[in-house]
XYZ file of C-alpha atoms in Angstrom:
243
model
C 49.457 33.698 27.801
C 47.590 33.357 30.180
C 43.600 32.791 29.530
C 40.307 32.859 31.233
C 37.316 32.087 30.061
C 34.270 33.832 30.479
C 30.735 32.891 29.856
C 27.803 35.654 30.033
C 24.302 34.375 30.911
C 20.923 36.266 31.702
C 17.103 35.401 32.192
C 15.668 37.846 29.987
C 16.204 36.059 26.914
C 13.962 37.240 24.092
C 13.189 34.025 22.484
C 13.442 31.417 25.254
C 13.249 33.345 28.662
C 14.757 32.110 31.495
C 17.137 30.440 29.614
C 20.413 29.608 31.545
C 18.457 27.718 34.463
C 16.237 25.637 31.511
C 16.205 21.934 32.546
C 18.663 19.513 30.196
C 18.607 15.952 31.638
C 18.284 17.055 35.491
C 20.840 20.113 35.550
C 20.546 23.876 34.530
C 22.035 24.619 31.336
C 24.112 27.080 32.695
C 25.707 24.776 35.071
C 26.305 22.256 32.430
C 27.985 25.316 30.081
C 30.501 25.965 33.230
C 31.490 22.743 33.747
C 32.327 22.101 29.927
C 34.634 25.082 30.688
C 36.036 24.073 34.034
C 36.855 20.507 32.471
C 39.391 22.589 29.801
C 41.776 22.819 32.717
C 41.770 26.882 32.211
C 40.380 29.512 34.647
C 36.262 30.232 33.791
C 33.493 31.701 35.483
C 30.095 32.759 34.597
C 29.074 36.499 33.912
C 25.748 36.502 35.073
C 22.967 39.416 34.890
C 20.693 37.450 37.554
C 20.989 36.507 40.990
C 19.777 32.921 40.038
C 22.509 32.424 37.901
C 25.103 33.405 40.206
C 23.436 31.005 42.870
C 22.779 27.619 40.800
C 26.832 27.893 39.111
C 27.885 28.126 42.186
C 25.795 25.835 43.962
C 27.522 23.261 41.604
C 31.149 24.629 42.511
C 31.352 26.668 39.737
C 32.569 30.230 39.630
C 30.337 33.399 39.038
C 30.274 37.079 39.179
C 26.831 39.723 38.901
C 26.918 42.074 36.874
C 24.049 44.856 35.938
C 21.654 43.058 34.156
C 20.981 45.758 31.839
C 24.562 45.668 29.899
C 23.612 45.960 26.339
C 25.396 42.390 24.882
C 27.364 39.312 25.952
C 30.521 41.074 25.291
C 29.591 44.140 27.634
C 29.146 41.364 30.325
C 32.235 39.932 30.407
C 33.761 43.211 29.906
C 32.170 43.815 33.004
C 32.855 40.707 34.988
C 36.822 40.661 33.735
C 36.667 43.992 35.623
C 35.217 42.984 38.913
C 37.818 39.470 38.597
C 40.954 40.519 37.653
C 41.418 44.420 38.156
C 45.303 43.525 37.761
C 44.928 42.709 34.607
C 46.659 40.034 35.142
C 44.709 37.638 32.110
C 45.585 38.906 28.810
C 43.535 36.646 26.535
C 39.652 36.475 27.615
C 37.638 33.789 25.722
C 33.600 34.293 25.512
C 31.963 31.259 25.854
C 28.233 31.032 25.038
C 26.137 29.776 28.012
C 23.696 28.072 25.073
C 26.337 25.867 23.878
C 26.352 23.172 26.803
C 27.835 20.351 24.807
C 30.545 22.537 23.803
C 33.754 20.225 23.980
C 35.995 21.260 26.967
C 38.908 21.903 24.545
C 36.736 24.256 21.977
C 38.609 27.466 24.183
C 42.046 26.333 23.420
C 42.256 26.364 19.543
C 40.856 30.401 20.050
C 44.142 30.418 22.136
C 46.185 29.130 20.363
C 45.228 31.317 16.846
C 46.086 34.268 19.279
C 49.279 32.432 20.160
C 50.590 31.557 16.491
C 49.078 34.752 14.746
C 50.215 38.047 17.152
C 48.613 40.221 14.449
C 45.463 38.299 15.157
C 43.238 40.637 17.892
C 40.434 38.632 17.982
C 40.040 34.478 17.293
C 36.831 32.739 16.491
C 35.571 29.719 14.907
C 34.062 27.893 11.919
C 32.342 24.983 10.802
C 31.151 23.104 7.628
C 27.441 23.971 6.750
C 24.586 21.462 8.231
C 23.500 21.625 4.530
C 22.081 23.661 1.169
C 19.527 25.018 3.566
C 22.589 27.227 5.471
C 22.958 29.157 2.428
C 20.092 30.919 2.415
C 19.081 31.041 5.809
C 19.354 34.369 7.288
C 19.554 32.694 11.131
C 22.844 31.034 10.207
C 25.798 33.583 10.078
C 27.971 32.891 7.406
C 31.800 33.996 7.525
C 33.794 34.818 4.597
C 37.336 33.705 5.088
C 40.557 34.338 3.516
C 41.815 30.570 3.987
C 45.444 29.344 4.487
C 46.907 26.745 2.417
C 46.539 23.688 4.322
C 42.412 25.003 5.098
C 42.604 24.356 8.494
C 42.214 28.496 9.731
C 41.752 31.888 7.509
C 41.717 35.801 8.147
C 37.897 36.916 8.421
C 37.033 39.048 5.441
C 33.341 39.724 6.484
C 30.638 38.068 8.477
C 26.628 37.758 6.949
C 23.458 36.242 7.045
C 23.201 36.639 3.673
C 22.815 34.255 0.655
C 26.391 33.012 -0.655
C 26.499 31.665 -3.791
C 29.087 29.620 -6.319
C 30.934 26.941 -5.508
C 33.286 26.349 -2.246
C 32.849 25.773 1.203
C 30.226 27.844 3.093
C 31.913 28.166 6.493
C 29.207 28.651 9.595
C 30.686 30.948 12.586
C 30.338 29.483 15.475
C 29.471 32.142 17.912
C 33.215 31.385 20.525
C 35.653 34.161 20.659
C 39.334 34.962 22.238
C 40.257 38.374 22.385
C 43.345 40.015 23.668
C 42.365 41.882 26.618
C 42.991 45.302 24.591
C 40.888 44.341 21.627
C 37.763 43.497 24.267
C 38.727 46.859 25.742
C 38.475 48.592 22.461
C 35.535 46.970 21.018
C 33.259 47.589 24.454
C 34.090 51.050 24.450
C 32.975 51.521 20.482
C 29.699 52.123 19.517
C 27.583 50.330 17.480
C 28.907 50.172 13.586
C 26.664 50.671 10.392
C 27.411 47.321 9.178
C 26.579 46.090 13.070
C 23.435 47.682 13.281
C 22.329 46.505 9.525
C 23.680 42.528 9.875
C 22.732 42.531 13.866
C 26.408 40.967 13.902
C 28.529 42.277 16.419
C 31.743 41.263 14.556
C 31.514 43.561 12.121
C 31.876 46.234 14.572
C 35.203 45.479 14.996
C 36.042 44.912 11.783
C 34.852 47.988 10.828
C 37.391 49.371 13.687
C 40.309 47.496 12.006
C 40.988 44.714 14.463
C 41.654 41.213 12.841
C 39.771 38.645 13.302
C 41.362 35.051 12.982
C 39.469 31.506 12.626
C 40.576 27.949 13.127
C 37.910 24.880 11.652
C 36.353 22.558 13.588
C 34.543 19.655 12.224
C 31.105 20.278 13.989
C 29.087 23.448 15.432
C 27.944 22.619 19.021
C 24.389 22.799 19.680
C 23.310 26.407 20.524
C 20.040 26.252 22.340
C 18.448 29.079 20.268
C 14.232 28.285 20.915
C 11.910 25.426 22.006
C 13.190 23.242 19.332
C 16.747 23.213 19.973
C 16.306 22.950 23.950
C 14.283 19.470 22.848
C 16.954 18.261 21.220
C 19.395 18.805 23.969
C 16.990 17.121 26.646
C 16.958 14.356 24.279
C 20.948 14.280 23.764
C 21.205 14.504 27.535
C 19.031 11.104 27.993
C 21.308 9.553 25.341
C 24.069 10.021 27.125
């Protein structure tokens, strides 16, 4: 295999605008979001819809290609970016970073990877974490996903994805929002439109489940912060000064 990891980034962000370039503990969040991903050891760049992302990633050192800022999703972007990088096609497995996610560990891509690498019926690979608490049941901004788990409950097959209640007993698994794709699932799901069960869950995942491809994911212990509003930038400038 051989990965690269992609992480799409734009200003126009409708609950905290300006986003990528927001201040955590003296650098940009998008520049601490590409080094997490240069420190993995694998190939990554940033898929930016702004100039001033393109300049302050690569001010740092960091890798970066513009793309048209009006690209419907994050997915469309690196669609777009894997384009203008490798026209070859040379990388076969593209993992989609989150630029809100900039304590993400540096080896988060790899177990995406390696699902792909141990499952080739596996299109698409993800990840999942332990709820936060009771609350995550019910709350309609944490996506829930529904997983057919192996034995040893370290990875399952996705069954479905919702923001919806889940009730009885059992783990309540919390997606965090990382995928790898083989090239020709990315290919596939950009050039699909919207699903019903997309448009009515606002959860892009469904569209391709609704096209068929299978979606794997592996469990990690902890979600990373994703820097969603005010509140969760505050407690990133304050993790920041911890460390």
């Amino acid at each position: 295999m051989n990965p690269l990891i992609l992480i799409p980034a734009r200003m126009a962000a409708t609950r905290l605008p300006g986003k990528p370039l927001a201040d955590i503990g003296g650098l940009p969040m998008i520049v601490r979001a590409s080094r997490q991903a240069r420190a993995s050891g694998l190939a990554a760049a940033v898929a930016a819809g702004d100039a001033e992302i393109v300049e302050a990633v690569e001010a740092d050192g960091g890798r970066a290609v513009l793309t048209d800022p009006d690209l419907p999703s994050g997915s469309d972007r690196i669609r777009a970016a894997l384009q203008a990088l490798d026209p070859e096609g040379l990388h076969d497995v593209i993992v989609n970073l989150q630029g809100d996610m900039p304590f993400a560990d540096p080896g988060i891509s790899a177990l995406c990877i390696d699902l792909l690498a141990r499952h080739p019926e596996c299109d698409i690979a993800t990840l999942v974490a332990p709820e936060s608490g009771p609350d995550d049941r019910s709350n309609p901004d944490v996506v829930k996903a529904v997983l057919a788990m192996a034995p040893e409950g370290t990875e399952g097959r996705a069954l479905y994805f919702t923001r919806s209640t889940l009730y009885g007993d059992g783990h309540v698994w919390r997606h965090v929002g990382l995928y790898g794709y083989r090239r020709a699932a990315l290919e596939a799901f950009c050039a699909a439109p919207p699903s019903p069960l997309e448009r009515r869950e606002k959860l892009e995942q469904l569209r391709a489940m609704e096209m068929g491809l299978r979606i794997h994911a592996a469990v990690i212990a902890d979600a990373p912060l994703s820097i969603d509003n005010p509140g969760d930038l505050a407690e990133a400038r304050l993790r920041a000064g911890r460390g």
